[in-house]
PDB file of N, CA and C in Angstrom:
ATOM      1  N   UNK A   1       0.842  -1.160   0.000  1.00 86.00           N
ATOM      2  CA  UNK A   1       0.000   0.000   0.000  1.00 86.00           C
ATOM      3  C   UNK A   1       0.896   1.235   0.000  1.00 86.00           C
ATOM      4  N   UNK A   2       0.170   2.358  -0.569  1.00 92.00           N
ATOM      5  CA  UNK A   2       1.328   3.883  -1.022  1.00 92.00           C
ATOM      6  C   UNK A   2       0.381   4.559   0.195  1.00 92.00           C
ATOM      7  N   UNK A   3       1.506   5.547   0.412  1.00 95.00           N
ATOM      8  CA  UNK A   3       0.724   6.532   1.071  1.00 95.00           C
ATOM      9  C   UNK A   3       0.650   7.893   0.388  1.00 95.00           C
ATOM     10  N   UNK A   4       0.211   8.772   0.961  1.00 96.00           N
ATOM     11  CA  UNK A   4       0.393  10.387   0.255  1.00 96.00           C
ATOM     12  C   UNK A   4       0.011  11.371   1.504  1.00 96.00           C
ATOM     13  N   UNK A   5       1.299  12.408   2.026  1.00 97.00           N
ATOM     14  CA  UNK A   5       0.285  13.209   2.873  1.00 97.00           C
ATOM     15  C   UNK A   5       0.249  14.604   2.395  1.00 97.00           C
ATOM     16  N   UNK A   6      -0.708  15.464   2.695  1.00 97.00           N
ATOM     17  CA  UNK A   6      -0.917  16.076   2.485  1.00 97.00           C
ATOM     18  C   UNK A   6      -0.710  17.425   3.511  1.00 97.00           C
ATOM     19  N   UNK A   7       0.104  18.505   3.187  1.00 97.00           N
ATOM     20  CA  UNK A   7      -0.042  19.413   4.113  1.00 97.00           C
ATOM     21  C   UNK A   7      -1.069  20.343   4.561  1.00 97.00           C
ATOM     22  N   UNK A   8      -1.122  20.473   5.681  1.00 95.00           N
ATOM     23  CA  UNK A   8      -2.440  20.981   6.525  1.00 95.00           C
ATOM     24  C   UNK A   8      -2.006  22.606   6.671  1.00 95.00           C
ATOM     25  N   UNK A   9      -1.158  23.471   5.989  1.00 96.00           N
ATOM     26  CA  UNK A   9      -0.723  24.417   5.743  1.00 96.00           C
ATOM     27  C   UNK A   9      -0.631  25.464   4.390  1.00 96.00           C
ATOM     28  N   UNK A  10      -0.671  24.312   3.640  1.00 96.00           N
ATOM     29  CA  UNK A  10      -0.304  24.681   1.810  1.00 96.00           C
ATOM     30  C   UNK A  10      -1.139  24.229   0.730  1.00 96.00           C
ATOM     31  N   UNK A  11      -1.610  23.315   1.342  1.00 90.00           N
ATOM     32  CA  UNK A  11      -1.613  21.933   0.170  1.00 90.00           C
ATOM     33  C   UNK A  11      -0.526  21.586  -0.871  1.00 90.00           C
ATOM     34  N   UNK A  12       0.587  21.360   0.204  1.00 96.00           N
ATOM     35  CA  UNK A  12       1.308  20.255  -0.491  1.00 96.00           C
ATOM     36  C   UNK A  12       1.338  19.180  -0.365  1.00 96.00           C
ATOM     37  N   UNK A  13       1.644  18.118  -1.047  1.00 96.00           N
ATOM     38  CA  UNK A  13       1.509  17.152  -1.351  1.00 96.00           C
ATOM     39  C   UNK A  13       2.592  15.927  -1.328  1.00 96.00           C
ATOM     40  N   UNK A  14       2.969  15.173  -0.776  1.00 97.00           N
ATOM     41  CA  UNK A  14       4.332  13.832  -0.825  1.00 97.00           C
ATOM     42  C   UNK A  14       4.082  12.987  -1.322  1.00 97.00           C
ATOM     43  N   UNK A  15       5.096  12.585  -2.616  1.00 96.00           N
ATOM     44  CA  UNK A  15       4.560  11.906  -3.974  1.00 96.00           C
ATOM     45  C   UNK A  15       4.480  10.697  -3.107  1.00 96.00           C
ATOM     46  N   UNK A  16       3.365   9.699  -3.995  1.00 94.00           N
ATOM     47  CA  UNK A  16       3.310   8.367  -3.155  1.00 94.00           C
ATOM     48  C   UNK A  16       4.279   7.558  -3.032  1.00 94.00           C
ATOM     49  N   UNK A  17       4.527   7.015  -1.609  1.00 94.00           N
ATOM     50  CA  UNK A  17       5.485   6.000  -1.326  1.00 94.00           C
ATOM     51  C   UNK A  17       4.935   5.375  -0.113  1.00 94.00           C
ATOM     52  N   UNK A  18       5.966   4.567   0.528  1.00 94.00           N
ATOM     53  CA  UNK A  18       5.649   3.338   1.929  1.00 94.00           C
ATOM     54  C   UNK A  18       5.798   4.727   2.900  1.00 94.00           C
ATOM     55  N   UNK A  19       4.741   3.935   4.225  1.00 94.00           N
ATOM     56  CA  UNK A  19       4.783   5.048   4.857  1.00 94.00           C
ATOM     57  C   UNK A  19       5.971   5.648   5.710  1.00 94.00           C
ATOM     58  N   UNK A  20       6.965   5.252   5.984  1.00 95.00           N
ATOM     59  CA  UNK A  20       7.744   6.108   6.745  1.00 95.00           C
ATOM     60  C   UNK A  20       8.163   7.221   5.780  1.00 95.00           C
ATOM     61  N   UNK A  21       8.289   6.357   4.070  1.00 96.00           N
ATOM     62  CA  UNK A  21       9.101   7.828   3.054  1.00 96.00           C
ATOM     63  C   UNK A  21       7.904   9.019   3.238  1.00 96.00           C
ATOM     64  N   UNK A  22       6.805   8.661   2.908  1.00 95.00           N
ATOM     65  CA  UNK A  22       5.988   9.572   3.178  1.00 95.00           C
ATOM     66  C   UNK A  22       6.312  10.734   4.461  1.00 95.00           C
ATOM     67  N   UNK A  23       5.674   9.917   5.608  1.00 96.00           N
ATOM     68  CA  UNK A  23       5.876  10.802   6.631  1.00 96.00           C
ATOM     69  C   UNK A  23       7.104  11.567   6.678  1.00 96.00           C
ATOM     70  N   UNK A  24       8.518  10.839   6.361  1.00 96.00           N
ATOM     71  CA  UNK A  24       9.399  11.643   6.499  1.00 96.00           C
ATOM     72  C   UNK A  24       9.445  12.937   5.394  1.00 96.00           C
ATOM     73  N   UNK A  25       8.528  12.400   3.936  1.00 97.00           N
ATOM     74  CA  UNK A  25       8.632  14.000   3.304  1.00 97.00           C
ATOM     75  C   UNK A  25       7.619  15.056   3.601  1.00 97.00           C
ATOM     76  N   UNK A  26       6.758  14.579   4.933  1.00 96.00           N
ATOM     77  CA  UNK A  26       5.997  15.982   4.897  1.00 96.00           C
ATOM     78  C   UNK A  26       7.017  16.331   6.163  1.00 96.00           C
ATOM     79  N   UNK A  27       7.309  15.369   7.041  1.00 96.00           N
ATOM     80  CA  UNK A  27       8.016  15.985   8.019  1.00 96.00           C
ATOM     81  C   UNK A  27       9.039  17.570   7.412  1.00 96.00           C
ATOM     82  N   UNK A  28       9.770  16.775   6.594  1.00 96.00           N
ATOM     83  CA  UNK A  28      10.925  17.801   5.698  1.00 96.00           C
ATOM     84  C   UNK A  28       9.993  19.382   5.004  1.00 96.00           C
ATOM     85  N   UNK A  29       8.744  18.561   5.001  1.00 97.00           N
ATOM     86  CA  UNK A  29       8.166  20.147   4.320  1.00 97.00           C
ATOM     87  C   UNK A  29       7.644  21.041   5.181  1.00 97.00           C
ATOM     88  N   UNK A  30       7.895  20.318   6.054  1.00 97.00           N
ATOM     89  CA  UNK A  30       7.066  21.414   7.459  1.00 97.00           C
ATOM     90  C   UNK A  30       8.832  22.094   7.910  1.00 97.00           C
ATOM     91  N   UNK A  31       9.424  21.023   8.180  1.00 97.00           N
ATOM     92  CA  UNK A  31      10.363  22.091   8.494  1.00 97.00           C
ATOM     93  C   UNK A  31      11.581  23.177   7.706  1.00 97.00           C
ATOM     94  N   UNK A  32      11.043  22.680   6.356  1.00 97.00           N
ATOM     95  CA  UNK A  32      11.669  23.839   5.342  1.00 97.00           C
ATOM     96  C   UNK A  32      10.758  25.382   5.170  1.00 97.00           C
ATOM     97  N   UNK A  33       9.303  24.644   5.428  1.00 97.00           N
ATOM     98  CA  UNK A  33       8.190  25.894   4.677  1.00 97.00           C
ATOM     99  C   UNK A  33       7.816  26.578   5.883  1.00 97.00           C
ATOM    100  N   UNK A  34       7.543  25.429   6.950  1.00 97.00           N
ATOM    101  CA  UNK A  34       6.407  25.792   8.218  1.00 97.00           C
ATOM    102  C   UNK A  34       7.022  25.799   9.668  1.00 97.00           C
ATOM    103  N   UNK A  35       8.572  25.936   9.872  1.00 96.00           N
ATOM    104  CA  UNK A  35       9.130  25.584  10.979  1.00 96.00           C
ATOM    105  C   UNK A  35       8.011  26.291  11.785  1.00 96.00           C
ATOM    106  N   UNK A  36       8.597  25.236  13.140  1.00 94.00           N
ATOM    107  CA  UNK A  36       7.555  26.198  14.212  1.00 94.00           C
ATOM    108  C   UNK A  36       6.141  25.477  14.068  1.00 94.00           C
ATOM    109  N   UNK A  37       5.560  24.925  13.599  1.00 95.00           N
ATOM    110  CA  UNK A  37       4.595  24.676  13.089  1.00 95.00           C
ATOM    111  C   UNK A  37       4.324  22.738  13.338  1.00 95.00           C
ATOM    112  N   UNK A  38       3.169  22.753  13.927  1.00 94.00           N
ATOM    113  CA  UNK A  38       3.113  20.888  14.721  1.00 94.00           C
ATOM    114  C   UNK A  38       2.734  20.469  13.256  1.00 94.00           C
ATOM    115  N   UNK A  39       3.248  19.559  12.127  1.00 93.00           N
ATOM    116  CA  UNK A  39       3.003  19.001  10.949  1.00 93.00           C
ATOM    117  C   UNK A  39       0.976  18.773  11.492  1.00 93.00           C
ATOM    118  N   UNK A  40       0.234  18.608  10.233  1.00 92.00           N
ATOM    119  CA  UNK A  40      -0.848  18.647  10.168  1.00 92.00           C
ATOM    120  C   UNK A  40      -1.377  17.790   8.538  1.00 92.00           C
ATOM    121  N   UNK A  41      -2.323  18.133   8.389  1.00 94.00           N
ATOM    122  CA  UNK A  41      -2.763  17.515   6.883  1.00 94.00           C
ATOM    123  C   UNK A  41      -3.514  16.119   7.034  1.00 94.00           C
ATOM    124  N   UNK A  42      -3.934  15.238   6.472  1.00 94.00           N
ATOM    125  CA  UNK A  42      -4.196  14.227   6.129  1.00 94.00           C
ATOM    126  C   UNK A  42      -3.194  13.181   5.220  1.00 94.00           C
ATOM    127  N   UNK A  43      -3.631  11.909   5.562  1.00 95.00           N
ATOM    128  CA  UNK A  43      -3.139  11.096   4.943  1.00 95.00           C
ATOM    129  C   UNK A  43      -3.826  10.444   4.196  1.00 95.00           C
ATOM    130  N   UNK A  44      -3.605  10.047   2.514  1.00 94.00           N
ATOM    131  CA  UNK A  44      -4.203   9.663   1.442  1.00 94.00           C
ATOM    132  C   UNK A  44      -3.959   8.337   1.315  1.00 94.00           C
ATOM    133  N   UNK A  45      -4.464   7.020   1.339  1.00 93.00           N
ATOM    134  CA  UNK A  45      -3.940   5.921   0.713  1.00 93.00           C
ATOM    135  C   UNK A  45      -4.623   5.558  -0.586  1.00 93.00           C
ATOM    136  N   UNK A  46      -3.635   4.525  -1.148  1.00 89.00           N
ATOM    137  CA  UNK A  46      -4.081   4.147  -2.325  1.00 89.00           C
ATOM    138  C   UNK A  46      -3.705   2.526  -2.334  1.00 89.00           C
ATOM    139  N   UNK A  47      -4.629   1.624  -2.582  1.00 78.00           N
ATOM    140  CA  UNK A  47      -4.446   0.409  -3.321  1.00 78.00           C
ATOM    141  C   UNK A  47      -4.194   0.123  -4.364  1.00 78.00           C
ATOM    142  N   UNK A  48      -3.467  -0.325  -4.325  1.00 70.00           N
ATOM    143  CA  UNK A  48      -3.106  -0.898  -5.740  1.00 70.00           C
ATOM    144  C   UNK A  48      -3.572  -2.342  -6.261  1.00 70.00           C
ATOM    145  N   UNK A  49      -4.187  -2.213  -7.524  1.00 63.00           N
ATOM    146  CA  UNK A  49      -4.815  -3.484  -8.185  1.00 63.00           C
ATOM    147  C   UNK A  49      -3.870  -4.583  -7.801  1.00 63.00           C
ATOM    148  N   UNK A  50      -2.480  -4.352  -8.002  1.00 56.00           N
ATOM    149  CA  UNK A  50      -1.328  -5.403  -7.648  1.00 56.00           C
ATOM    150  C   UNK A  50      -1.563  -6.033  -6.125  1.00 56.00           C
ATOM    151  N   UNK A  51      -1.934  -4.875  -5.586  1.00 56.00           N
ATOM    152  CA  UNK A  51      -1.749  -5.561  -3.704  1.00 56.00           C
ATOM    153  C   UNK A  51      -3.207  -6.065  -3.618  1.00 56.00           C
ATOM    154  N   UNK A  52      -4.254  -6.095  -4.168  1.00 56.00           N
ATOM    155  CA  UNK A  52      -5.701  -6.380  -3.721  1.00 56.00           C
ATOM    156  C   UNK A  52      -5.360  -7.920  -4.659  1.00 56.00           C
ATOM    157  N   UNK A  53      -5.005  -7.627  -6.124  1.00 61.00           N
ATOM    158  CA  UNK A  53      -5.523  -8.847  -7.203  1.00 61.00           C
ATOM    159  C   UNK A  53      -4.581 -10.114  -6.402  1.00 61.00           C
ATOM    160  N   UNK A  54      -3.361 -10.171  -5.782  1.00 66.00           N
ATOM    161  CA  UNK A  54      -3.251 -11.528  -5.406  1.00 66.00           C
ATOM    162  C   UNK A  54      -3.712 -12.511  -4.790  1.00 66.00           C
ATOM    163  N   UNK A  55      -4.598 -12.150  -3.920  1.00 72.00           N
ATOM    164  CA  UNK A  55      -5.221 -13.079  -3.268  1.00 72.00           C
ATOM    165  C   UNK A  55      -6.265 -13.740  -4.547  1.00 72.00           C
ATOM    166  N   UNK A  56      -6.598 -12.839  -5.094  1.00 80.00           N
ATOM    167  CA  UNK A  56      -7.361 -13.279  -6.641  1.00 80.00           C
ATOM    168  C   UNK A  56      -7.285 -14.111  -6.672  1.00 80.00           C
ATOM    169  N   UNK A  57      -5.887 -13.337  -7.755  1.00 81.00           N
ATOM    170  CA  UNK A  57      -4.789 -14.830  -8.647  1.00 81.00           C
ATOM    171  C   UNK A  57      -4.697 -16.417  -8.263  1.00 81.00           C
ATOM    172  N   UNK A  58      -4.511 -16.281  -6.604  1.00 84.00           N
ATOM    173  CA  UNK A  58      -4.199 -17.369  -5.787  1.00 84.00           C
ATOM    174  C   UNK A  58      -5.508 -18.380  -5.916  1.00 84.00           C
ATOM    175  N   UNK A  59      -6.619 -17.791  -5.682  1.00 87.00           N
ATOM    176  CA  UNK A  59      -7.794 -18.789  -5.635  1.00 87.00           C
ATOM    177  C   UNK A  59      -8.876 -18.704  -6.769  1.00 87.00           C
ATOM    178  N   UNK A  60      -8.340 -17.820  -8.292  1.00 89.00           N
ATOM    179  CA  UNK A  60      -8.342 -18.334  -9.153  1.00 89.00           C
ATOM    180  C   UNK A  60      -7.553 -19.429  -9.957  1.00 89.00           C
ATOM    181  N   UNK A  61      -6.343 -19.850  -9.357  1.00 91.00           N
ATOM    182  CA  UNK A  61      -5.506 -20.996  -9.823  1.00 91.00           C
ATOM    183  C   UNK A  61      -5.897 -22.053  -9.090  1.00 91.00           C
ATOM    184  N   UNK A  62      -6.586 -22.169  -7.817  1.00 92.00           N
ATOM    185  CA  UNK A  62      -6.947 -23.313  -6.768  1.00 92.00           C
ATOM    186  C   UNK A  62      -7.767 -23.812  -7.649  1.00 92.00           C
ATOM    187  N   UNK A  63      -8.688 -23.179  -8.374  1.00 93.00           N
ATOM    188  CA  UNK A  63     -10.457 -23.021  -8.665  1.00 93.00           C
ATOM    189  C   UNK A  63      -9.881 -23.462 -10.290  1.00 93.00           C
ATOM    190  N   UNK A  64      -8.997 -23.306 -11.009  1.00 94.00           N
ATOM    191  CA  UNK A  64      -8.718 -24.269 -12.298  1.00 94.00           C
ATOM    192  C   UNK A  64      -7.989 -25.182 -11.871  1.00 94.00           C
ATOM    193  N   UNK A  65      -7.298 -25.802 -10.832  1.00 95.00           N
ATOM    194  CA  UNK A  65      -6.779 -26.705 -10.461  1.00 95.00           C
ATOM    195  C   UNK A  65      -7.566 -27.991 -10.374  1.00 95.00           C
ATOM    196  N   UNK A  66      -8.578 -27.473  -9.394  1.00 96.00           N
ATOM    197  CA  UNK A  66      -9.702 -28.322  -9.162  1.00 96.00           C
ATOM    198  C   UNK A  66     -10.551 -28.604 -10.370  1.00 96.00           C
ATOM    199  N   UNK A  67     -10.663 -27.430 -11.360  1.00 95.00           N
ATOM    200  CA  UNK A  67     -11.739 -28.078 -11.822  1.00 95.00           C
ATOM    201  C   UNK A  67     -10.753 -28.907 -13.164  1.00 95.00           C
ATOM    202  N   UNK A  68      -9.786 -28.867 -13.239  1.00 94.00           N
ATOM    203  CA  UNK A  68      -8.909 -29.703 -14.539  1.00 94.00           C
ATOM    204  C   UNK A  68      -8.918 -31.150 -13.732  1.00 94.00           C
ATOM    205  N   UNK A  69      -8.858 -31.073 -11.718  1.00 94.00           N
ATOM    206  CA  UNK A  69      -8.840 -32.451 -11.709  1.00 94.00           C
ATOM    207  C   UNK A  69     -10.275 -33.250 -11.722  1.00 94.00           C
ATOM    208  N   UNK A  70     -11.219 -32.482 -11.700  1.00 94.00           N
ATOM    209  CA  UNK A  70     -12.209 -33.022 -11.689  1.00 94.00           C
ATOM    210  C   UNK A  70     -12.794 -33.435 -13.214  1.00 94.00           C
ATOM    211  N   UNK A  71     -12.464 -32.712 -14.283  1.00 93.00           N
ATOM    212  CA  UNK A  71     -12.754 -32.790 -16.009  1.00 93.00           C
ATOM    213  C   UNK A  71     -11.589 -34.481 -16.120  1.00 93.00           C
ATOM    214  N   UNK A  72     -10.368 -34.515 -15.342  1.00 93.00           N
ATOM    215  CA  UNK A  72      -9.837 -35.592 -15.339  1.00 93.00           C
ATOM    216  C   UNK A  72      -9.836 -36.778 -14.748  1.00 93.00           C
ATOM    217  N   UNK A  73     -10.689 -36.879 -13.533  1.00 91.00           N
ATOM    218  CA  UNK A  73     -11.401 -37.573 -12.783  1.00 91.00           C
ATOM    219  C   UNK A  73     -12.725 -38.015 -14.076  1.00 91.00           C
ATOM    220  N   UNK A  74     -13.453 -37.390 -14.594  1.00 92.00           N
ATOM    221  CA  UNK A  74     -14.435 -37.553 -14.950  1.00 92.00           C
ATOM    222  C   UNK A  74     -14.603 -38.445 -16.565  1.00 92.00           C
ATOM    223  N   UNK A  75     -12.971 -38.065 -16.840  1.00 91.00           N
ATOM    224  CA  UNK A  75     -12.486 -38.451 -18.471  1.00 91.00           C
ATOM    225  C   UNK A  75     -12.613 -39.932 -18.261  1.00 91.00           C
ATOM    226  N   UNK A  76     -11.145 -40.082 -17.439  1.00 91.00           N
ATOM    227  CA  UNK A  76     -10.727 -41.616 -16.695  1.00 91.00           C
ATOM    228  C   UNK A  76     -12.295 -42.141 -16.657  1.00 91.00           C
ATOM    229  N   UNK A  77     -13.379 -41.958 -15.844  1.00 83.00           N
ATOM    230  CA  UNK A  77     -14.876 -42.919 -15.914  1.00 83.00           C
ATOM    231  C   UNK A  77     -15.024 -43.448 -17.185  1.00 83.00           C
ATOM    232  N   UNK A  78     -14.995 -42.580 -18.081  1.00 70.00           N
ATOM    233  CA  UNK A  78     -15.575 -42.683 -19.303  1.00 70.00           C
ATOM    234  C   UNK A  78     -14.765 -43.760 -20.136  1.00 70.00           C
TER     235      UNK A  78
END
């Protein structure tokens, strides 16, 4: 998962990354733009099709596994 935060001062923005890079680039923008200033803003996440679809993938391959052994189970009767 990416993060993105957002400053609660500017609206700037920390291109997406894992969260510590994140936090550490708004940290850096508060204390270049906003010293003095308790960091603020929100935090944005984003999923990615990549991090949701594996579990997919995984039990769409169980689910043709099974059913090739069962079309082969069923051949063998015949």
């Amino acid at each position: 998962m990416k993060y993105r935060y957002w400053c609660g001062e500017c609206g700037y923005k920390t291109p997406w990354a894992d969260e510590p890079a994140g936090r550490l680039a708004q940290l850096r923008h508060y204390a270049r733009w906003h010293a003095g200033v308790v960091p603020g803003g929100h935090r944005e996440r984003r999923h990615r099709w990549s991090d949701v679809g594996q579990g997919c993938l995984v039990l769409l391959c169980l689910a043709l596994l099974l059913l090739a052994a069962l079309v082969l189970a069923w051949l063998s009767g015949h």
